[in-house]
Structure formats: structure tokens, C-alpha cells
Amino acid sequence: MIRIGLVGTGGMGTVHYNNYQHIEGCKVAALVGITPQSRECSENWGVPLYEDIHSMALAEQVDVVDICSPTFLHREHVMEALSLGMHAITEKPVALHKKDAEEMFSLAESKGKLLFVAQVLQFTKEVEVLRELVASEEYGKPLDASFERLSARPRWVQNGWLFDREKSGLLPFDLHIHDLDLIVSLFGRPESFSFTSTGGRDKAYREHYRFLYNYPGLSVAAEAAWFNADFPFTARWRVYFENAVVVNDGSQVIAYQFDHPARVFDTHEDLLIPTGINLPPTGMFHRELSHFMDCIARGVPSDRVTRQQVLTVIDLLEELAKD
């Protein structure tokens, strides 16, 4: 039985807790938090609560610490968990600087422990389809791709930390990271990139970005936004292969070719688990956390979200943040 210490009981902490209830061979054995919500979750879930990771480690037998705290605490919490001899799972981004991410992975290696970064998009049915099409070249090589991730400004965030560059990395690290991680996992590191950004005069951050990543024989565009408007969350992509256009329109994945009927791929979810937040029931978090639990049981790193992939993404985002 893999015993889990869950750090943070906000939105993502709740999502992870709900999904662990459906994964055999693991158990949330302890919570770490200092908020009234943490105390309420401890009572409702029947799981002991501790104020910090060190106190938890002294009192409980924990194999892996799942870190769902705000971005600016990820490095501190990961380093503490690894130093105390436990594996670590952390929500994205692992860090805001490549050197910090490298230190975290190096510490995990020196301690003989595993570090996992939760990039849940990698575990969606739609991305599984795209990954197979790129790898198999069923429709030929990809020539052009575009990714879109648009949202209303996240007014729900507590204490406004998400709008502080030093604490969150702002929109590129919080939102665009999902698509950039996918882009890097599919196509590798781009040869070059450029971007444009816009924002209201009263904002201390940029609200909208358009990115262009250049590869030999392939151009990849991406768009990300925190609109100052009640805009519905939108996540879509389109990839033009030599012999087909494959589109994820947000509800289904379809391939279009000449002289063939449109092909609708099977992206049906066999298991839908309520998230407990403003996301509909889904199976992607279950697949993600099941994968991490399996890796821990087998003592192997993730082949879905790799160390090099994570470091490349953080390095690119850090370069973007300089401009």
C-alpha cells in the first residue's frame, strides 16, 4: 500500500484526493495545511492534518508527498519531501527557474527517490490520439500545428498570488505551460521562437499571448489568454499532417482527408470522477495519478512527463519571461 501525504487542500488538492479514492493500492494517509479549509477537509475526510511536511514525516509513515500548494511553494515543499526520504509529486509548474528544477531532480536522484510533475494534459484521451498519430506517421509528417487555451481572468484565486510574477510566473507558467509541455513532448525543443502579447493599461501583467515555435519543416503556433471578460474556457488544437488535418474542437477529435469520410476518434471516458471544483467529471486525473502510483510501485521515472521534457519547458518559459 502506497501511503500518500497530501500538501494543500485547495482546488487541486481536492481533485487529487477525490481521484486517489478510486485507485487501488494507495491511500491518503495525511494532510498538510494551515487554513480553515484544511481543517475542514481533515474532519470530512477522516485524515490527520499536520502544519508542515516535517511534522507529518515524524508522525506518519508516508511513501510519497503529493504537493498541491501554490506555485511559489513548490520548490520548498519538494526539496523538504525529498530530503526526508519520500518520493514527490508536484503540480505544474515544478518551478519558475530551470536551475531550481535541476536542483530538485538532482536531489531526487541523490536520494534514490522519484520526482513527478503533474502535467495532466498528457493523460487526456485527445492527446493520446495525437501522440499516436505523430509517432506512427499514419497521416504523414506534421507540417503545421496550432494550440489554443483561453480563459477568463482567474478572479477566484485567493490573495491574488497568481497575478504576481515572482510567485506564479503569470499566464505563460500557469496556462500556456499545458500546451508548451505537449508541444515539446511531441516535437522536441524548437529551433527558435517568437511571441506577441497585449494587456490593459491598468494591468501589471500581459493578458493575451500569441506564440510561434519553429522546427525544421514544421511551424507551431499557440495562443493563451486571461481575458478581462466572462469568456468561456476554451482549449482546442489543430494539426496539419501531409495527408490529413486532425482537429480537437473541444468536444471530439476528427481527421479530415480527401476521398475519405471524416474520421471521429474514440475519446470516450470509461471512468468519470467528480473533481470537486469548477471542472466537469473526468478521467484524466485518475490516469495521471494511477500512472505515478504505478511508477512508484515499479521504481521507475515517468516516461510520459520526463525530466528532460520538464527542464526544456521551464527553460523556454524562463526565456519567454525575460522579454
Coordinates of C-alpha atoms in Angstrom, one line a residue:
M1 CA 0.0 0.0 0.0
I2 CA 1.5 3.3 -1.1
R3 CA 0.9 5.9 1.6
I4 CA 0.4 9.5 0.4
G5 CA 0.9 12.8 2.2
L6 CA -1.2 15.4 0.5
V7 CA 0.1 19.0 0.8
G8 CA -2.6 21.6 0.1
T9 CA -6.4 21.0 0.2
G10 CA -7.5 23.7 -2.2
G11 CA -8.7 23.1 -5.7
M12 CA -6.1 20.7 -7.0
G13 CA -5.6 19.1 -3.6
T14 CA -9.3 18.2 -3.6
V15 CA -9.1 16.9 -7.2
H16 CA -6.2 14.6 -6.3
Y17 CA -7.8 13.4 -3.1
N18 CA -11.1 12.5 -4.9
N19 CA -9.1 10.5 -7.5
Y20 CA -7.0 8.6 -5.0
Q21 CA -10.2 7.2 -3.6
H22 CA -10.6 5.3 -7.0
I23 CA -7.0 4.0 -7.3
E24 CA -6.2 0.6 -5.7
G25 CA -3.0 0.1 -3.8
C26 CA -2.7 3.6 -2.4
K27 CA -4.1 5.7 0.5
V28 CA -4.1 9.3 1.5
A29 CA -2.6 8.9 5.0
A30 CA -2.0 12.5 6.0
L31 CA -2.8 16.1 5.0
V32 CA -0.6 19.2 5.3
G33 CA -2.2 22.6 5.6
I34 CA -2.8 25.6 7.9
T35 CA -6.1 27.0 6.5
P36 CA -9.6 26.6 7.9
Q37 CA -10.3 24.7 4.7
S38 CA -7.6 22.2 5.5
R39 CA -9.1 21.6 8.9
E40 CA -12.5 21.1 7.4
C41 CA -11.1 18.7 4.8
S42 CA -9.3 16.8 7.6
E43 CA -12.6 16.4 9.5
N44 CA -14.7 15.5 6.5
W45 CA -12.2 13.0 5.0
G46 CA -11.1 11.5 8.3
V47 CA -7.4 12.1 7.6
P48 CA -5.0 13.5 10.1
L49 CA -3.8 17.1 9.5
Y50 CA -0.3 18.5 10.1
E51 CA 1.1 22.0 9.8
D52 CA 4.2 21.1 7.8
I53 CA 5.8 18.2 6.0
H54 CA 8.4 17.6 8.7
S55 CA 5.8 17.2 11.4
M56 CA 3.9 14.8 9.1
A57 CA 7.0 12.7 8.4
L58 CA 7.7 12.4 12.1
A59 CA 4.2 11.1 12.9
E60 CA 3.2 9.1 9.9
Q61 CA 4.7 6.5 7.6
V62 CA 4.4 8.2 4.2
D63 CA 5.9 7.0 0.9
V64 CA 5.1 9.9 -1.4
V65 CA 4.3 13.6 -0.9
D66 CA 1.8 15.0 -3.3
I67 CA 2.3 18.8 -3.5
C68 CA -0.7 20.8 -4.5
S69 CA 0.4 24.1 -2.9
P70 CA 0.7 27.4 -4.7
T71 CA 3.5 27.6 -7.3
F72 CA 5.8 29.7 -5.2
L73 CA 5.9 27.0 -2.5
H74 CA 6.7 24.0 -4.9
R75 CA 10.4 24.2 -4.6
E76 CA 10.5 24.4 -0.8
H77 CA 7.9 21.6 -0.4
V78 CA 9.6 19.3 -3.0
M79 CA 13.0 19.7 -1.5
E80 CA 11.7 19.1 2.0
A81 CA 9.9 15.9 1.0
L82 CA 12.9 14.5 -0.9
S83 CA 15.3 15.5 1.9
L84 CA 13.2 13.5 4.3
G85 CA 13.4 10.4 2.1
M86 CA 10.0 10.5 0.3
H87 CA 9.1 10.5 -3.3
A88 CA 7.4 13.7 -4.6
I89 CA 4.6 14.6 -7.0
T90 CA 4.2 18.3 -7.6
E91 CA 1.6 20.2 -9.6
K92 CA 2.9 22.2 -12.5
P93 CA 5.0 24.2 -12.8
V94 CA 7.7 22.4 -10.9
A95 CA 9.5 25.7 -10.6
L96 CA 9.8 29.2 -12.2
H97 CA 13.6 28.8 -12.9
K98 CA 15.4 26.0 -14.6
K99 CA 18.2 26.0 -12.0
D100 CA 15.7 25.3 -9.3
A101 CA 14.1 22.5 -11.3
E102 CA 17.5 20.9 -11.9
E103 CA 18.3 21.0 -8.2
M104 CA 15.0 19.3 -7.4
F105 CA 15.7 16.5 -9.9
S106 CA 19.3 16.2 -8.8
L107 CA 18.2 15.8 -5.1
A108 CA 15.7 13.2 -6.0
E109 CA 18.4 11.2 -7.9
S110 CA 20.9 11.5 -5.0
K111 CA 18.3 10.3 -2.5
G112 CA 17.2 7.4 -4.7
K113 CA 13.7 8.9 -4.9
L114 CA 11.4 9.8 -7.8
L115 CA 10.0 13.2 -8.7
F116 CA 6.9 13.5 -10.8
V117 CA 5.4 16.7 -12.4
A118 CA 1.7 16.7 -12.9
Q119 CA 1.1 17.8 -16.5
V120 CA -2.4 16.4 -16.7
L121 CA -2.9 17.3 -20.4
Q122 CA -0.6 14.4 -21.2
F123 CA -3.2 12.0 -19.8
T124 CA -6.2 13.2 -21.8
K125 CA -7.8 10.8 -24.4
E126 CA -7.4 13.5 -27.0
V127 CA -3.6 13.9 -26.5
E128 CA -3.2 10.1 -26.5
V129 CA -4.8 10.1 -30.0
L130 CA -2.5 12.9 -31.2
R131 CA 0.6 11.3 -29.7
E132 CA 0.0 8.1 -31.6
L133 CA -0.7 9.9 -34.9
V134 CA 2.6 11.8 -34.6
A135 CA 4.6 8.8 -33.6
S136 CA 3.1 6.4 -36.2
E137 CA 3.0 9.0 -39.1
E138 CA -0.2 7.4 -40.1
Y139 CA -1.1 10.6 -42.0
G140 CA 2.5 11.5 -42.8
K141 CA 4.7 14.0 -41.0
P142 CA 3.2 17.0 -39.2
L143 CA 3.6 20.3 -41.2
D144 CA 1.8 22.8 -39.1
A145 CA 0.1 22.9 -35.7
S146 CA -1.9 25.3 -33.6
F147 CA -2.9 25.2 -29.9
E148 CA -5.4 27.4 -28.2
R149 CA -6.0 27.8 -24.4
L150 CA -8.2 30.8 -23.5
S151 CA -9.9 31.7 -20.2
A152 CA -11.5 34.5 -18.3
R153 CA -9.1 36.1 -15.8
P154 CA -9.0 33.8 -12.8
R155 CA -10.7 36.1 -10.3
W156 CA -11.2 33.1 -7.9
V157 CA -7.6 33.0 -6.8
Q158 CA -7.1 33.7 -3.2
N159 CA -4.8 36.6 -2.1
G160 CA -4.0 37.5 -5.7
W161 CA -0.8 35.5 -5.8
L162 CA -1.5 34.3 -9.4
F163 CA -1.1 37.9 -10.6
D164 CA 2.4 38.3 -9.0
R165 CA 5.2 37.5 -11.5
E166 CA 7.6 36.3 -8.7
K167 CA 5.0 33.9 -7.3
S168 CA 3.3 32.4 -10.3
G169 CA 5.2 33.3 -13.5
L170 CA 1.9 34.7 -14.7
L171 CA 0.0 33.5 -17.7
P172 CA 2.9 31.6 -19.5
F173 CA 3.7 29.5 -16.5
D174 CA 0.2 29.0 -15.4
L175 CA -1.8 28.4 -18.6
H176 CA 0.4 28.2 -21.7
I177 CA 2.6 25.6 -19.9
H178 CA 0.0 23.0 -20.7
D179 CA 0.3 23.4 -24.4
L180 CA 4.1 24.0 -24.4
D181 CA 4.6 20.8 -22.5
L182 CA 2.6 19.0 -25.1
I183 CA 4.4 20.7 -28.0
V184 CA 7.8 19.8 -26.5
S185 CA 6.8 16.2 -25.8
L186 CA 5.6 15.8 -29.4
F187 CA 8.2 17.7 -31.4
G188 CA 11.1 18.4 -29.1
R189 CA 12.8 21.7 -28.4
P190 CA 12.1 24.3 -31.1
E191 CA 15.0 25.8 -33.1
S192 CA 13.6 29.3 -32.3
F193 CA 10.5 31.1 -31.1
S194 CA 8.8 34.5 -31.1
F195 CA 5.7 35.9 -29.5
T196 CA 3.5 38.9 -29.2
S197 CA 1.5 40.0 -26.1
T198 CA -1.1 42.5 -25.1
G199 CA -2.7 43.8 -21.9
G200 CA -4.8 46.5 -20.5
R201 CA -3.1 49.7 -19.4
D202 CA -4.3 49.2 -15.8
K203 CA -2.8 45.6 -15.6
A204 CA 0.6 44.8 -14.3
Y205 CA 0.7 41.7 -16.5
R206 CA 0.0 40.7 -20.1
E207 CA -3.4 39.2 -20.7
H208 CA -3.0 37.7 -24.1
Y209 CA -0.1 36.0 -26.0
R210 CA 0.5 34.5 -29.4
F211 CA 3.5 32.2 -29.7
L212 CA 5.3 30.8 -32.7
Y213 CA 7.7 27.9 -32.4
N214 CA 9.9 27.0 -35.4
Y215 CA 11.1 23.5 -36.2
P216 CA 12.6 22.1 -39.4
G217 CA 9.7 21.6 -41.8
L218 CA 7.1 22.4 -39.0
S219 CA 5.6 25.6 -37.7
V220 CA 3.7 25.5 -34.4
A221 CA 1.5 28.4 -33.2
A222 CA -0.1 28.8 -29.8
E223 CA -2.5 31.3 -28.2
A224 CA -3.1 31.8 -24.5
A225 CA -5.2 34.4 -22.6
W226 CA -6.7 35.5 -19.3
F227 CA -9.3 37.8 -20.8
N228 CA -10.8 40.6 -18.8
A229 CA -14.2 39.3 -19.7
D230 CA -16.6 36.5 -18.8
F231 CA -15.2 34.3 -21.6
P232 CA -15.9 30.5 -21.5
F233 CA -12.8 28.3 -21.0
T234 CA -11.7 27.1 -24.5
A235 CA -9.0 24.6 -25.2
R236 CA -8.5 23.3 -28.8
W237 CA -5.8 22.2 -31.2
R238 CA -5.4 21.5 -34.9
V239 CA -2.5 19.6 -36.6
Y240 CA -2.0 19.6 -40.4
F241 CA -0.2 16.4 -41.5
E242 CA 0.9 15.6 -45.0
N243 CA -2.3 13.7 -45.7
A244 CA -4.9 14.9 -43.2
V245 CA -6.0 17.7 -40.9
V246 CA -6.7 16.5 -37.4
V247 CA -8.8 18.8 -35.2
N248 CA -9.7 18.7 -31.5
D249 CA -12.6 21.1 -31.3
G250 CA -13.0 20.8 -27.6
S251 CA -15.6 18.0 -27.8
Q252 CA -14.2 15.5 -30.2
V253 CA -11.1 14.6 -32.4
I254 CA -11.8 14.4 -36.1
A255 CA -9.5 13.7 -39.1
Y256 CA -10.3 15.2 -42.5
Q257 CA -8.9 13.8 -45.7
F258 CA -9.7 14.0 -49.4
D259 CA -11.7 11.0 -50.7
H260 CA -12.4 9.6 -47.2
P261 CA -15.2 10.3 -44.8
A262 CA -14.3 12.3 -41.7
R263 CA -12.9 10.0 -39.0
V264 CA -14.1 10.6 -35.5
F265 CA -11.7 9.1 -32.9
D266 CA -12.8 7.3 -29.8
T267 CA -12.1 9.6 -26.9
H268 CA -14.8 8.1 -24.7
E269 CA -14.1 8.2 -20.9
D270 CA -14.7 4.8 -19.3
L271 CA -14.4 6.4 -15.8
L272 CA -15.6 9.8 -14.9
I273 CA -14.7 11.1 -11.4
P274 CA -16.1 14.3 -10.0
T275 CA -13.3 16.9 -9.5
G276 CA -14.9 18.9 -6.6
I277 CA -14.0 22.1 -8.4
N278 CA -15.3 24.0 -11.5
L279 CA -14.2 21.2 -13.9
P280 CA -16.7 18.6 -15.1
P281 CA -16.1 14.9 -14.1
T282 CA -13.2 13.5 -16.0
G283 CA -10.8 10.5 -16.1
M284 CA -7.6 12.4 -16.9
F285 CA -6.5 12.9 -13.3
H286 CA -7.2 9.3 -12.5
R287 CA -5.0 8.2 -15.4
E288 CA -2.3 10.6 -14.3
L289 CA -2.2 9.6 -10.7
S290 CA -2.5 5.9 -11.5
H291 CA 0.5 6.3 -13.8
F292 CA 2.5 7.9 -11.0
M293 CA 1.5 5.2 -8.5
D294 CA 2.5 2.5 -11.0
C295 CA 5.9 4.2 -11.5
I296 CA 6.5 4.3 -7.7
A297 CA 5.5 0.7 -7.3
R298 CA 7.9 -0.3 -10.1
G299 CA 10.6 2.2 -9.0
V300 CA 10.9 3.9 -12.4
P301 CA 10.6 7.5 -13.5
S302 CA 7.7 8.6 -15.7
D303 CA 8.0 8.1 -19.4
R304 CA 5.0 10.4 -20.0
V305 CA 6.4 13.5 -18.3
T306 CA 10.1 13.1 -18.4
R307 CA 12.8 15.0 -16.6
Q308 CA 14.3 16.4 -19.9
Q309 CA 10.9 17.4 -21.1
V310 CA 10.1 19.3 -17.9
L311 CA 13.5 21.1 -17.9
T312 CA 13.1 22.1 -21.5
V313 CA 9.7 23.6 -20.9
I314 CA 10.8 25.6 -17.9
D315 CA 13.9 26.8 -19.8
L316 CA 11.7 28.0 -22.7
L317 CA 9.2 29.7 -20.3
E318 CA 12.1 31.4 -18.5
E319 CA 13.4 32.7 -21.8
L320 CA 9.9 34.0 -22.6
A321 CA 9.7 35.7 -19.3
K322 CA 12.8 37.8 -20.0
D323 CA 11.2 39.6 -22.8

